[in-house]
Coordinates of C-alpha atoms in Angstrom, one line a residue:
X1 CA -5.7 18.9 5.5
X2 CA -2.1 18.9 4.5
X3 CA -1.3 16.7 1.5
X4 CA 2.2 15.5 0.9
X5 CA 3.1 15.0 -2.8
X6 CA 6.0 14.9 -5.2
X7 CA 5.8 14.3 -9.0
X8 CA 9.0 12.1 -9.0
X9 CA 6.6 9.2 -9.7
X10 CA 5.7 10.4 -13.2
X11 CA 8.5 8.5 -15.0
X12 CA 7.6 5.2 -13.3
X13 CA 5.1 3.8 -15.9
X14 CA 5.2 0.0 -15.9
X15 CA 4.5 -1.5 -19.2
X16 CA 4.7 -5.2 -18.3
X17 CA 1.8 -6.6 -16.3
X18 CA 0.7 -10.2 -16.6
X19 CA -3.1 -10.8 -16.4
X20 CA -4.5 -14.3 -17.1
X21 CA -1.5 -15.1 -19.2
X22 CA -1.5 -11.9 -21.2
X23 CA 1.0 -9.0 -21.0
X24 CA -0.6 -5.5 -20.8
X25 CA 0.3 -2.1 -19.5
X26 CA -0.1 -1.9 -15.7
X27 CA -3.2 -0.4 -14.2
X28 CA -0.9 1.5 -11.8
X29 CA -0.3 4.5 -14.1
X30 CA 1.0 8.0 -13.5
X31 CA -2.4 9.5 -14.4
X32 CA -3.8 8.1 -11.1
X33 CA -1.7 10.5 -9.0
X34 CA -2.4 13.5 -11.3
X35 CA -6.1 13.0 -11.0
X36 CA -5.9 12.7 -7.2
X37 CA -3.7 15.8 -7.0
X38 CA -6.1 17.8 -9.1
X39 CA -9.0 16.8 -6.9
X40 CA -7.3 17.7 -3.6
X41 CA -6.2 21.0 -5.0
X42 CA -9.7 21.8 -6.1
X43 CA -10.9 21.0 -2.6
X44 CA -8.5 23.6 -1.2
X45 CA -6.2 21.2 0.6
X46 CA -2.6 22.5 1.2
X47 CA -0.2 20.5 -1.0
X48 CA 3.4 20.4 0.2
X49 CA 6.5 18.7 -1.2
X50 CA 8.0 15.7 0.4
X51 CA 11.2 16.0 2.3
X52 CA 14.0 13.5 1.8
X53 CA 14.3 11.5 5.0
X54 CA 17.3 9.4 3.8
X55 CA 17.5 5.6 3.9
X56 CA 16.8 5.0 7.6
X57 CA 12.9 4.8 7.4
X58 CA 12.9 2.3 4.6
X59 CA 15.8 0.4 6.1
X60 CA 13.8 0.1 9.3
X61 CA 11.4 -2.1 7.4
X62 CA 13.2 -3.7 4.5
X63 CA 16.2 -6.0 4.3
X64 CA 19.6 -4.7 3.0
X65 CA 19.6 -7.4 0.3
X66 CA 16.2 -6.3 -1.0
X67 CA 17.0 -2.6 -1.0
X68 CA 20.2 -3.2 -2.9
X69 CA 18.3 -5.3 -5.4
X70 CA 15.7 -2.5 -6.0
X71 CA 18.4 0.0 -6.4
X72 CA 20.5 -1.9 -8.9
X73 CA 18.2 -4.4 -10.6
X74 CA 17.3 -2.4 -13.7
X75 CA 20.9 -1.4 -14.6
X76 CA 22.1 -5.0 -14.1
X77 CA 19.2 -6.4 -16.1
X78 CA 20.2 -4.2 -19.1
X79 CA 23.6 -6.0 -19.1
X80 CA 22.0 -9.3 -19.9
X81 CA 21.8 -10.7 -23.4
X82 CA 18.7 -9.3 -25.2
X83 CA 16.9 -8.1 -22.1
X84 CA 13.4 -6.6 -21.8
X85 CA 13.1 -2.9 -21.0
X86 CA 11.8 -3.8 -17.5
X87 CA 12.8 -6.4 -15.0
X88 CA 10.2 -9.2 -14.9
X89 CA 10.8 -12.5 -13.0
X90 CA 10.5 -15.8 -14.8
X91 CA 11.3 -18.2 -12.0
X92 CA 10.6 -18.2 -8.2
X93 CA 11.9 -20.3 -5.3
X94 CA 9.9 -23.4 -4.5
X95 CA 8.0 -23.3 -1.2
X96 CA 9.3 -25.6 1.5
X97 CA 12.6 -26.4 -0.4
X98 CA 16.1 -25.3 0.5
X99 CA 16.8 -21.9 -1.0
X100 CA 20.2 -20.4 -1.7
X101 CA 20.3 -16.6 -2.4
X102 CA 21.1 -16.3 -6.1
X103 CA 24.0 -14.2 -7.5
X104 CA 22.3 -13.7 -10.9
X105 CA 20.0 -10.7 -11.3
X106 CA 17.5 -13.1 -13.0
X107 CA 17.5 -15.3 -9.9
X108 CA 17.3 -12.3 -7.6
X109 CA 14.3 -11.1 -9.6
X110 CA 12.5 -14.3 -8.8
X111 CA 13.5 -14.1 -5.2
X112 CA 12.5 -10.5 -4.6
X113 CA 9.5 -10.1 -6.9
X114 CA 6.4 -12.0 -5.9
X115 CA 4.4 -11.7 -9.0
X116 CA 4.2 -10.3 -12.5
X117 CA 2.5 -7.1 -11.4
X118 CA 5.6 -5.3 -10.1
X119 CA 8.0 -4.9 -13.0
X120 CA 11.0 -2.6 -12.4
X121 CA 11.9 0.1 -14.9
X122 CA 14.6 2.7 -15.0
X123 CA 12.7 5.1 -12.7
X124 CA 11.0 2.7 -10.4
X125 CA 13.6 3.0 -7.5
X126 CA 13.4 6.8 -7.5
X127 CA 9.6 6.7 -7.5
X128 CA 9.5 4.1 -4.7
X129 CA 11.9 6.3 -2.5
X130 CA 9.8 9.4 -3.2
X131 CA 6.6 7.5 -2.2
X132 CA 8.2 6.3 1.0
X133 CA 9.3 9.8 1.8
X134 CA 5.7 11.1 1.3
X135 CA 4.5 8.6 3.8
X136 CA 7.3 9.4 6.3
X137 CA 6.7 13.2 5.9
X138 CA 2.9 12.7 6.6
X139 CA 3.8 10.8 9.7
X140 CA 6.2 13.6 10.7
X141 CA 3.4 16.1 10.3
X142 CA 1.2 14.1 12.6
X143 CA 4.0 13.7 15.2
X144 CA 4.4 17.5 15.0
X145 CA 0.8 18.1 15.9
X146 CA -1.4 17.8 12.8
X147 CA -4.6 15.9 13.5
X148 CA -4.2 14.1 10.1
X149 CA -2.1 14.2 7.0
X150 CA -2.6 12.6 3.6
X151 CA 0.3 11.1 1.7
X152 CA -0.5 11.0 -2.0
X153 CA 1.8 8.0 -2.5
X154 CA 2.6 6.5 -5.9
X155 CA 3.6 3.7 -6.3
X156 CA 1.5 2.1 -3.6
X157 CA 3.0 -0.1 -0.9
X158 CA 0.8 -2.4 1.1
X159 CA 1.7 -5.6 -0.9
X160 CA 5.4 -5.2 -0.4
X161 CA 7.1 -7.5 2.2
X162 CA 10.4 -7.0 4.0
X163 CA 12.2 -8.5 1.0
X164 CA 9.7 -8.8 -1.8
X165 CA 7.9 -6.6 -4.2
X166 CA 4.3 -7.6 -5.1
X167 CA 1.2 -6.2 -6.7
X168 CA 2.4 -2.8 -8.0
X169 CA 4.3 -2.3 -4.6
X170 CA 8.0 -2.0 -3.9
X171 CA 8.5 -0.2 -0.5
X172 CA 5.7 -0.7 2.1
X173 CA 4.7 2.9 2.7
X174 CA 2.2 2.2 5.5
X175 CA 4.6 0.0 7.4
X176 CA 7.3 2.7 7.0
X177 CA 4.9 5.4 8.4
X178 CA 3.8 3.1 11.3
X179 CA 7.4 2.4 12.2
X180 CA 8.2 6.1 12.1
X181 CA 5.3 6.8 14.4
X182 CA 6.7 4.2 16.8
X183 CA 9.5 6.6 17.6
X184 CA 7.0 8.4 19.8
X185 CA 4.1 6.0 20.3
X186 CA 4.3 2.7 22.1
X187 CA 1.5 1.3 20.0
X188 CA 0.4 2.1 16.5
X189 CA -2.6 0.7 14.6
X190 CA -2.8 0.1 10.8
X191 CA -6.3 0.0 9.2
X192 CA -6.3 -1.2 5.6
X193 CA -9.4 -0.5 3.6
X194 CA -8.0 -1.3 0.1
X195 CA -10.1 -3.9 -1.9
X196 CA -7.1 -6.2 -1.8
X197 CA -5.6 -7.8 1.4
X198 CA -2.6 -5.9 2.7
X199 CA -0.5 -9.0 2.6
X200 CA 2.9 -7.3 2.8
X201 CA 1.9 -5.3 5.8
X202 CA 0.6 -8.4 7.5
X203 CA 3.8 -10.2 6.8
X204 CA 6.0 -7.4 8.2
X205 CA 4.1 -7.1 11.6
X206 CA 2.8 -10.7 11.9
X207 CA 5.0 -11.5 15.0
X208 CA 4.8 -8.1 16.6
X209 CA 2.4 -6.9 19.3
X210 CA 3.3 -3.2 19.2
X211 CA 1.5 -2.7 15.8
X212 CA -2.0 -3.8 15.3
X213 CA -2.9 -4.6 11.7
X214 CA -6.5 -4.8 10.5
X215 CA -7.4 -5.4 6.8
X216 CA -10.9 -5.3 5.3
X217 CA -10.8 -6.7 1.7
X218 CA -12.4 -8.9 -0.9
X219 CA -12.5 -12.5 0.2
X220 CA -9.2 -14.1 -0.9
X221 CA -10.9 -17.4 -1.6
X222 CA -11.7 -16.0 -5.0
X223 CA -9.8 -12.7 -5.2
X224 CA -6.2 -11.7 -5.3
X225 CA -3.8 -12.2 -3.4
X226 CA -5.5 -15.6 -2.7
X227 CA -2.9 -17.0 -0.3
X228 CA -3.3 -14.5 2.5
X229 CA -6.1 -12.4 4.1
X230 CA -8.2 -15.3 5.5
X231 CA -9.9 -14.7 8.9
X232 CA -7.9 -17.4 10.7
X233 CA -4.6 -15.6 10.1
X234 CA -4.3 -13.9 13.5
X235 CA -0.5 -13.5 14.0
X236 CA 2.2 -15.7 15.5
X237 CA 4.2 -15.7 18.7
X238 CA 4.1 -12.3 20.4
X239 CA 1.9 -11.1 17.6
X240 CA -0.9 -13.6 18.1
X241 CA -4.2 -11.7 18.2
X242 CA -2.6 -8.5 16.8
X243 CA -3.5 -9.3 13.1
X244 CA -7.1 -9.2 12.1
X245 CA -8.5 -9.9 8.7
X246 CA -12.1 -9.2 7.7
X247 CA -12.6 -10.8 4.3
X248 CA -15.8 -9.5 2.6
X249 CA -17.9 -11.0 -0.1
X250 CA -17.3 -9.5 -3.6
X251 CA -19.8 -6.9 -4.4
X252 CA -20.2 -5.8 -0.8
X253 CA -21.9 -2.3 -0.5
X254 CA -21.9 0.3 2.2
X255 CA -24.5 -1.6 4.2
X256 CA -22.3 -4.7 4.4
X257 CA -19.1 -2.8 4.8
X258 CA -20.0 -0.5 7.6
X259 CA -20.6 -3.2 10.3
X260 CA -17.1 -4.7 9.6
X261 CA -15.5 -1.3 9.7
X262 CA -17.2 -0.5 13.0
X263 CA -16.0 -3.8 14.5
X264 CA -12.5 -3.0 13.3
X265 CA -12.7 0.5 14.9
X266 CA -13.8 -1.2 18.2
X267 CA -10.7 -3.4 18.0
X268 CA -8.5 -0.3 17.5
X269 CA -10.1 1.4 20.5
X270 CA -9.4 -1.7 22.6
X271 CA -5.8 -1.7 21.5
X272 CA -5.5 2.0 22.5
X273 CA -2.8 3.1 20.1
X274 CA -1.1 6.5 20.1
X275 CA -1.6 6.9 16.4
X276 CA -3.3 5.3 13.3
X277 CA -2.2 4.7 9.8
X278 CA -4.9 4.2 7.2
X279 CA -4.1 2.3 4.0
X280 CA -6.5 4.3 1.9
X281 CA -7.7 2.1 -1.0
X282 CA -10.2 3.8 -3.3
X283 CA -10.5 0.6 -5.3
X284 CA -13.5 -0.4 -3.2
X285 CA -15.5 1.9 -5.4
X286 CA -18.3 0.5 -7.5
X287 CA -16.7 1.7 -10.8
X288 CA -13.1 0.9 -10.0
X289 CA -11.6 -1.4 -12.8
X290 CA -11.2 -4.2 -10.2
X291 CA -15.0 -4.2 -9.4
X292 CA -14.5 -5.9 -6.1
X293 CA -16.8 -3.8 -3.9
X294 CA -19.7 -1.4 -4.4
X295 CA -18.9 1.6 -2.3
X296 CA -20.3 4.8 -3.9
X297 CA -18.6 8.1 -4.0
X298 CA -20.6 9.5 -1.1
X299 CA -19.9 6.3 0.7
X300 CA -16.2 7.2 1.1
X301 CA -17.3 10.2 3.3
X302 CA -19.3 7.8 5.5
X303 CA -16.3 5.4 5.9
X304 CA -13.7 8.1 6.6
X305 CA -16.0 9.8 9.1
X306 CA -16.3 6.5 11.0
X307 CA -12.5 6.3 11.1
X308 CA -12.2 9.9 12.2
X309 CA -14.4 9.2 15.2
X310 CA -11.6 7.2 16.6
X311 CA -10.0 10.6 17.5
X312 CA -6.5 9.4 16.8
X313 CA -3.7 11.3 15.1
X314 CA -4.0 9.8 11.6
X315 CA -1.8 9.3 8.6
X316 CA -3.8 8.6 5.4
X317 CA -1.6 6.7 2.9
X318 CA -2.8 6.3 -0.7
X319 CA -2.9 2.7 -1.9
X320 CA -5.2 1.4 -4.6
X321 CA -7.8 3.3 -6.7
X322 CA -7.4 3.0 -10.5
X323 CA -8.5 5.0 -13.5
X324 CA -12.1 6.0 -13.7
X325 CA -14.0 9.3 -13.9
X326 CA -14.8 8.9 -10.2
X327 CA -11.3 8.7 -8.9
X328 CA -10.9 12.4 -8.1
X329 CA -14.4 12.7 -6.6
X330 CA -13.7 9.7 -4.4
X331 CA -10.6 11.2 -2.7
X332 CA -12.5 14.5 -2.3
X333 CA -15.4 12.7 -0.6
X334 CA -13.0 10.7 1.6
X335 CA -11.1 13.7 2.9
X336 CA -14.3 15.7 3.3
X337 CA -15.8 12.8 5.4
X338 CA -12.8 12.7 7.6
X339 CA -12.8 16.4 8.2
X340 CA -16.5 16.5 8.9
X341 CA -15.8 15.0 12.3
X342 CA -14.8 17.6 14.8

């Protein structure tokens, strides 16, 4: 399988991450991508550099205000009196109240940053652009005839909304890939198997019927992002019925996961898309730091083989999966499982 990768991400290394009231270094570290890269190289996959597709793919998903903020926020933040090294919001709009778009970068940080897990450093914008280019390039490969391509994206993207960063994510890579595939295909499906709900992806396509979004994830009643990912969230307007959430109990293993995945695949077959984008979260692994699910390393081969049986042109986009000794073996198992299906 062709793997799209660039090391532009390496200087994006967030140091500000709020966890239960404590600041620590982010779990979303450069070493993640290096371990994934080493593993796919060892498996013999062809690694190619990402092309620059310009601003159009990201502008097709995200608002101009938000893109300008991501591009300029860090430099503007450094002009403040006694600023932190990274942009971190300290105030947010109040739900249900009138909201005027702020002129101050401090106010804009609160408007465009959904939590304290997406701080912006000097190299964040460049890394986010490169990540979006990787997803776009993988989609281009699939449109050009590849059965599947893997975008080794960092930073991840499925928590990013049209105008808001969230949960380590800045540009929504899976949404960008899906929209790029829509240039050719009337219908595209997104299947998110990250341990966390793909809330940004849901928000982007919630009122659309041309992109089916399905997310399997830890039950948000007691797992982040809490406010979204519940089974009753089915879309609105034209999109009603085109958003499917399958919240799973924390600690779910392969025996509990597979029936939900098979049901999701049946929904994709009924939708009859021309192509599929998989938000590939390796953080459902039993030894991932988030410890939300109990999928074993061999289990990834089983899950990806099930997805491969859909027989669709498929873009695999890296989402979660954090530092453990099993991270490399997990991606190796996943890609092996996909390729095992003729």
